[in-house]
Amino acid sequence: MIMPIVQYGDPVLRKKCKPVAKVTEELQTLAADMIETMEDAAGVGLAAPQVGVDLQLAVVDVSHDPECISFLKINGEDIAPEDMPDHMPIVFFNPELELLEPMEADKEGCLSIQGVQAKVNRPSIVRAKLPQLDGSVMELESDGLLARAIQHETDHLNGILYVDRLTSVAKVRVNAALKRLTKRQQY
Ligand code: NI
């Protein structure tokens, strides 16, 4: 089921989400609905608060472009970038991230902040422990858009939006657009 995506200004996007305590049938359905919603919106990631649920659950899919990463390791196994799409989408909850430099600036957008894009500086490499719905824990290491998307979605689970991470110059430019979005929501 495609769910409505919560938009900028909604307080649920600012919540520190609750950890998932147990994988229930309800949680599995929510994850499946989030994948469908992300695909319908042509997004590369979606976090539960974006569909109004304050739980630490997110989905990521960067399979549209195997060249968006330069390496991928899953559970200690090297995966060739061209085989990365076989491992998408990734559903995870209660993520634990280790972030490694160098920093890298790249354009980001968000399905909850329509019509806005800006460059965000982030650590370029992520080592992540990503608990899976089947009870296993995926240990993932990657860079590029996958590392960025995992960080962006994990931020959502902590009530942080990418526009919070802009340089002050970029913030000035983006602020006017954000004000318009907030206003729209009030009517
Ligand atoms: Ni987002």
Tab-separated table of C-alpha atoms and ligand atoms in Angstrom:
chain	number	residue	atom	x	y	z
A	1	MET	CA	0.000	0.000	0.000
A	2	ILE	CA	1.342	3.394	-0.967
A	3	MET	CA	1.325	5.676	2.073
A	4	PRO	CA	1.096	9.483	2.130
A	5	ILE	CA	4.531	11.039	2.745
A	6	VAL	CA	4.638	13.493	5.648
A	7	GLN	CA	5.905	16.921	4.610
A	8	TYR	CA	8.291	19.458	6.141
A	9	GLY	CA	6.764	21.235	9.127
A	10	ASP	CA	5.076	18.127	10.557
A	11	PRO	CA	6.336	17.531	14.124
A	12	VAL	CA	6.776	13.761	13.545
A	13	LEU	CA	9.834	14.569	11.393
A	14	ARG	CA	11.488	16.076	14.493
A	15	LYS	CA	10.886	13.135	16.822
A	16	LYS	CA	13.632	10.949	18.138
A	17	CYS	CA	12.146	7.653	17.026
A	18	LYS	CA	11.636	4.697	19.344
A	19	PRO	CA	13.826	1.635	18.791
A	20	VAL	CA	12.054	-1.370	17.318
A	21	ALA	CA	11.587	-3.819	20.205
A	22	LYS	CA	10.211	-6.767	18.267
A	23	VAL	CA	9.668	-7.729	14.642
A	24	THR	CA	5.922	-8.185	14.362
A	25	GLU	CA	3.695	-8.859	11.385
A	26	GLU	CA	2.639	-5.221	11.606
A	27	LEU	CA	6.263	-4.080	11.298
A	28	GLN	CA	6.796	-6.325	8.254
A	29	THR	CA	3.710	-4.848	6.606
A	30	LEU	CA	4.923	-1.334	7.389
A	31	ALA	CA	8.326	-2.114	5.838
A	32	ALA	CA	6.674	-3.528	2.685
A	33	ASP	CA	4.447	-0.440	2.437
A	34	MET	CA	7.467	1.836	2.888
A	35	ILE	CA	9.291	0.091	0.019
A	36	GLU	CA	6.242	0.497	-2.201
A	37	THR	CA	5.911	4.155	-1.192
A	38	MET	CA	9.619	4.845	-1.845
A	39	GLU	CA	9.448	3.172	-5.256
A	40	ASP	CA	6.286	5.043	-6.200
A	41	ALA	CA	7.989	8.338	-5.296
A	42	ALA	CA	11.219	7.306	-7.115
A	43	GLY	CA	13.192	7.919	-3.917
A	44	VAL	CA	16.443	6.274	-2.805
A	45	GLY	CA	15.360	6.023	0.817
A	46	LEU	CA	12.466	6.449	3.223
A	47	ALA	CA	12.300	6.465	7.015
A	48	ALA	CA	9.281	5.515	9.149
A	49	PRO	CA	8.699	9.062	10.503
A	50	GLN	CA	8.180	10.134	6.872
A	51	VAL	CA	5.039	8.011	6.832
A	52	GLY	CA	4.042	9.260	10.285
A	53	VAL	CA	5.458	6.408	12.404
A	54	ASP	CA	8.052	7.286	15.077
A	55	LEU	CA	9.939	3.998	14.939
A	56	GLN	CA	13.588	3.375	14.019
A	57	LEU	CA	12.814	1.663	10.715
A	58	ALA	CA	14.048	2.688	7.264
A	59	VAL	CA	14.406	1.463	3.693
A	60	VAL	CA	17.098	2.304	1.131
A	61	ASP	CA	17.416	1.443	-2.560
A	62	VAL	CA	20.189	2.834	-4.757
A	63	SER	CA	19.915	0.106	-7.410
A	64	HIS	CA	19.129	2.635	-10.165
A	65	ASP	CA	22.862	3.311	-10.523
A	66	PRO	CA	25.462	0.614	-9.721
A	67	GLU	CA	28.157	3.246	-10.303
A	68	CYS	CA	26.940	5.344	-7.361
A	69	ILE	CA	29.302	3.348	-5.096
A	70	SER	CA	32.927	2.328	-5.549
A	71	PHE	CA	32.822	-0.638	-3.167
A	72	LEU	CA	30.439	-2.697	-1.074
A	73	LYS	CA	31.083	-5.200	1.660
A	74	ILE	CA	28.221	-7.170	3.182
A	75	ASN	CA	28.916	-9.471	6.146
A	76	GLY	CA	32.614	-9.473	5.299
A	77	GLU	CA	32.068	-10.412	1.641
A	78	ASP	CA	33.155	-8.106	-1.183
A	79	ILE	CA	30.293	-7.398	-3.589
A	80	ALA	CA	31.110	-5.971	-7.016
A	81	PRO	CA	29.302	-2.650	-7.570
A	82	GLU	CA	27.531	-4.125	-10.627
A	83	ASP	CA	26.004	-6.777	-8.339
A	84	MET	CA	24.866	-4.200	-5.772
A	85	PRO	CA	21.281	-4.059	-7.205
A	86	ASP	CA	20.812	-7.740	-6.203
A	87	HIS	CA	21.053	-6.605	-2.568
A	88	MET	CA	18.497	-3.805	-2.820
A	89	PRO	CA	16.202	-2.700	-1.302
A	90	ILE	CA	17.719	-2.796	2.172
A	91	VAL	CA	15.289	-2.706	5.088
A	92	PHE	CA	16.803	-2.021	8.496
A	93	PHE	CA	15.927	-0.967	12.015
A	94	ASN	CA	17.862	0.327	15.060
A	95	PRO	CA	20.947	1.113	12.912
A	96	GLU	CA	24.411	1.576	14.403
A	97	LEU	CA	26.759	3.579	12.204
A	98	GLU	CA	30.453	4.193	12.221
A	99	LEU	CA	31.377	7.080	9.935
A	100	LEU	CA	34.755	7.414	8.262
A	101	GLU	CA	36.364	10.379	6.565
A	102	PRO	CA	37.246	11.882	4.130
A	103	MET	CA	34.239	14.176	4.058
A	104	GLU	CA	32.434	14.542	0.761
A	105	ALA	CA	29.932	17.155	-0.383
A	106	ASP	CA	27.091	16.061	-2.650
A	107	LYS	CA	23.564	17.071	-3.550
A	108	GLU	CA	20.715	15.730	-1.449
A	109	GLY	CA	16.976	15.987	-1.546
A	110	CYS	CA	14.245	14.507	0.622
A	111	LEU	CA	10.791	13.148	-0.167
A	112	SER	CA	9.541	15.219	2.799
A	113	ILE	CA	11.039	18.468	1.461
A	114	GLN	CA	9.654	18.733	-2.062
A	115	GLY	CA	11.352	20.974	-4.590
A	116	VAL	CA	14.506	21.613	-2.555
A	117	GLN	CA	18.005	20.245	-3.146
A	118	ALA	CA	21.294	21.274	-1.607
A	119	LYS	CA	24.827	20.036	-1.104
A	120	VAL	CA	25.556	18.319	2.189
A	121	ASN	CA	28.998	17.532	3.555
A	122	ARG	CA	29.170	14.061	5.127
A	123	PRO	CA	31.744	11.374	5.915
A	124	SER	CA	32.147	9.411	2.676
A	125	ILE	CA	32.360	5.903	4.159
A	126	VAL	CA	29.883	4.108	6.389
A	127	ARG	CA	30.304	0.942	8.420
A	128	ALA	CA	26.850	-0.052	9.548
A	129	LYS	CA	25.238	-2.677	11.706
A	130	LEU	CA	21.769	-3.019	10.283
A	131	PRO	CA	19.373	-5.381	12.089
A	132	GLN	CA	17.142	-7.181	9.580
A	133	LEU	CA	13.515	-8.282	9.747
A	134	ASP	CA	14.588	-11.955	9.684
A	135	GLY	CA	16.495	-11.538	12.958
A	136	SER	CA	19.971	-11.390	11.394
A	137	VAL	CA	22.239	-8.353	11.492
A	138	MET	CA	23.635	-7.089	8.192
A	139	GLU	CA	27.130	-5.663	8.507
A	140	LEU	CA	27.584	-3.314	5.621
A	141	GLU	CA	30.435	-1.117	4.495
A	142	SER	CA	30.194	1.183	1.498
A	143	ASP	CA	30.644	4.686	0.153
A	144	GLY	CA	29.052	6.979	-2.405
A	145	LEU	CA	25.288	7.355	-2.564
A	146	LEU	CA	24.660	4.243	-0.460
A	147	ALA	CA	26.718	5.622	2.452
A	148	ARG	CA	24.961	8.963	2.034
A	149	ALA	CA	21.470	7.440	1.922
A	150	ILE	CA	22.074	5.321	5.041
A	151	GLN	CA	23.266	8.430	6.905
A	152	HIS	CA	20.336	10.517	5.620
A	153	GLU	CA	17.765	7.891	6.716
A	154	THR	CA	19.468	7.327	10.076
A	155	ASP	CA	19.326	11.095	10.617
A	156	HIS	CA	15.542	10.923	10.046
A	157	LEU	CA	15.292	8.361	12.856
A	158	ASN	CA	16.896	10.939	15.153
A	159	GLY	CA	14.671	13.827	14.055
A	160	ILE	CA	17.426	15.363	11.936
A	161	LEU	CA	16.825	16.594	8.383
A	162	TYR	CA	19.536	17.143	5.790
A	163	VAL	CA	18.718	20.854	5.702
A	164	ASP	CA	20.025	21.010	9.307
A	165	ARG	CA	23.430	20.013	7.984
A	166	LEU	CA	23.907	22.697	5.345
A	167	THR	CA	26.651	25.286	5.507
A	168	SER	CA	25.342	28.687	6.620
A	169	VAL	CA	25.646	30.030	3.057
A	170	ALA	CA	23.547	27.187	1.655
A	171	LYS	CA	21.082	27.598	4.537
A	172	VAL	CA	20.315	31.193	3.589
A	173	ARG	CA	19.498	30.047	0.067
A	174	VAL	CA	17.324	27.135	1.205
A	175	ASN	CA	15.538	28.994	4.027
A	176	ALA	CA	13.171	30.902	1.749
A	177	ALA	CA	12.029	27.659	0.143
A	178	LEU	CA	11.525	26.045	3.552
A	179	LYS	CA	9.419	28.985	4.722
A	180	ARG	CA	7.176	28.588	1.689
A	181	LEU	CA	6.766	24.856	2.427
A	182	THR	CA	5.830	25.516	6.069
A	183	LYS	CA	3.287	28.127	5.014
A	184	ARG	CA	1.701	25.816	2.471
A	185	GLN	CA	1.151	23.265	5.195
A	186	GLN	CA	-0.758	25.728	7.366
A	187	TYR	CA	-3.478	26.218	4.792
B	1	NI	NI	14.721	12.359	3.660
